[in-house]
Amino acid sequence: MRILLFSTLFPNAASPSHGVFVENRMDAYRQKYDADVKVIAPVPWFPFRHQAFGAYAASASVPFREVRNGVDVLHPRYLIPPKIAMHVAPSALTRCLDKAVHDLCAEGWDFDFIDAHYFYPDGVAASRIAARYDKPFVITGRGTDINLLPSYSGPRRAIVEAASRADSIIVVSNALKDELERIGVAKAKVTVLRNGVDLKQFRPADREVERRALGLSGLVLASVGHLIDRKGHDLVIEALKDIKDATLLIAGEGPERGALEEKAKRLGVSSRVKFLGRIEHDELYRIYSAADILVLASSREGWPNVLLESLACGTPCVATNVWGSGEVITAPAAGKLVKSRSVKEIAEAVNHLFNSKPSRQETRAYAEQYSWNETADGMQRIFSDLMEKSKSRTALRITPIKLASRTEKPKLIVTVDTEEQFDWNEFENTTYLVNETSSI
């Protein structure tokens, strides 16, 4: 089984946590099932690497090819002009993917099917390449590609079209499956395979040791994620006013950092907020373990991996009840859901949970039901079906050819005549041969 994984959401040497959930899912599958996998993970083209250019410079620093966990990963570049990126991204990615696939085939590696992640623009581009190479493909919807982008008419049409062409569709939560059905995607084609958590990587560490390392005492909260508006870090900062003696750890980087620091100062809680910056993914368990409660105040989530990671470390969560969050927190051992995304309700939920907190053992035991095993088995069922489709398509393949000129003639023509009788008497018997079908 040769799988071509395609996604712009995939880790690289410059951004090792970018789309790590996509890599984790495939790693979990490969640990249980045999597969030859190659990854095409394009990054936007940018000419300069100087740190003054921020995230753009990080893209320029990504190697063109690397090996991650034994998998060959290609990072071709694609050009997306500012302001019109949403509209041109599918075409830019299609050209990028087409060339990368051609280069892989020229090296002697062909693939059986495409495993694409994120519907727009990645899944749209994958659907076009799959048609061009006559390969089956599956698309995994992960969050904003389903619960946000379809609000724009162009992406919505492209998403629905790609979904209609897909041989199978995976989503990470039931909420996303319902949303796909709402915008016109056949429900029968969609399978829910939620993300799992690496129970070895995310495990309870000694809470007091981790707190001493960070200079912490009292009630400790954590808010983990990219520093952007929809993650709701600002709401958690504001909630500190009503959470007595609590310290908030904010792990992540992003464009909202300056505004968040300014808000903490304006509210008089800056001494209780620690901005930790980007924490490597394999070190996050220390932050979760140091905290009493993880708070996730997002406005949208497909399947929030941070909740599972925190639970696996024995730390319960308070989360806004949006999309997949309500499918993660389903019992007191996991924490509490906030019905409305308000500062008042977040503070009340934190105070309530702190006063009736489950034991770390109970929370860890709850997380253990979310290993990757079930997801890997679900992938195997889908991949096996795609493999059978791939075999049937390659059993007989007809490829049209163009003659170099009108005077050029083929050396041999083979016809299969099963319904009509053709009169060969008009031809000299040295120019044709009639055989039984079995002996052709």
GROMACS .gro file of N, CA and C in nm, residues 52 54 168 247 258 320 439:
model
   21
   52ALA      N    1   1.323   3.935   1.086
   52ALA     CA    2   1.239   4.055   1.085
   52ALA      C    3   1.110   4.031   1.008
   54GLY      N    4   0.930   3.764   1.033
   54GLY     CA    5   0.841   3.682   1.114
   54GLY      C    6   0.807   3.547   1.054
  168SER      N    7  -1.397   0.887  -0.026
  168SER     CA    8  -1.435   0.878   0.115
  168SER      C    9  -1.402   1.011   0.182
  247THR      N   10  -0.288   3.214   3.894
  247THR     CA   11  -0.186   3.251   3.796
  247THR      C   12  -0.221   3.183   3.665
  258GLY      N   13   0.097   4.111   2.165
  258GLY     CA   14   0.108   4.248   2.216
  258GLY      C   15  -0.023   4.297   2.275
  320THR      N   16  -1.528   2.619   2.628
  320THR     CA   17  -1.652   2.665   2.567
  320THR      C   18  -1.713   2.550   2.488
  439SER      N   19  -0.713  -1.574  -2.739
  439SER     CA   20  -0.577  -1.589  -2.790
  439SER      C   21  -0.516  -1.460  -2.841
   0.00000   0.00000   0.00000
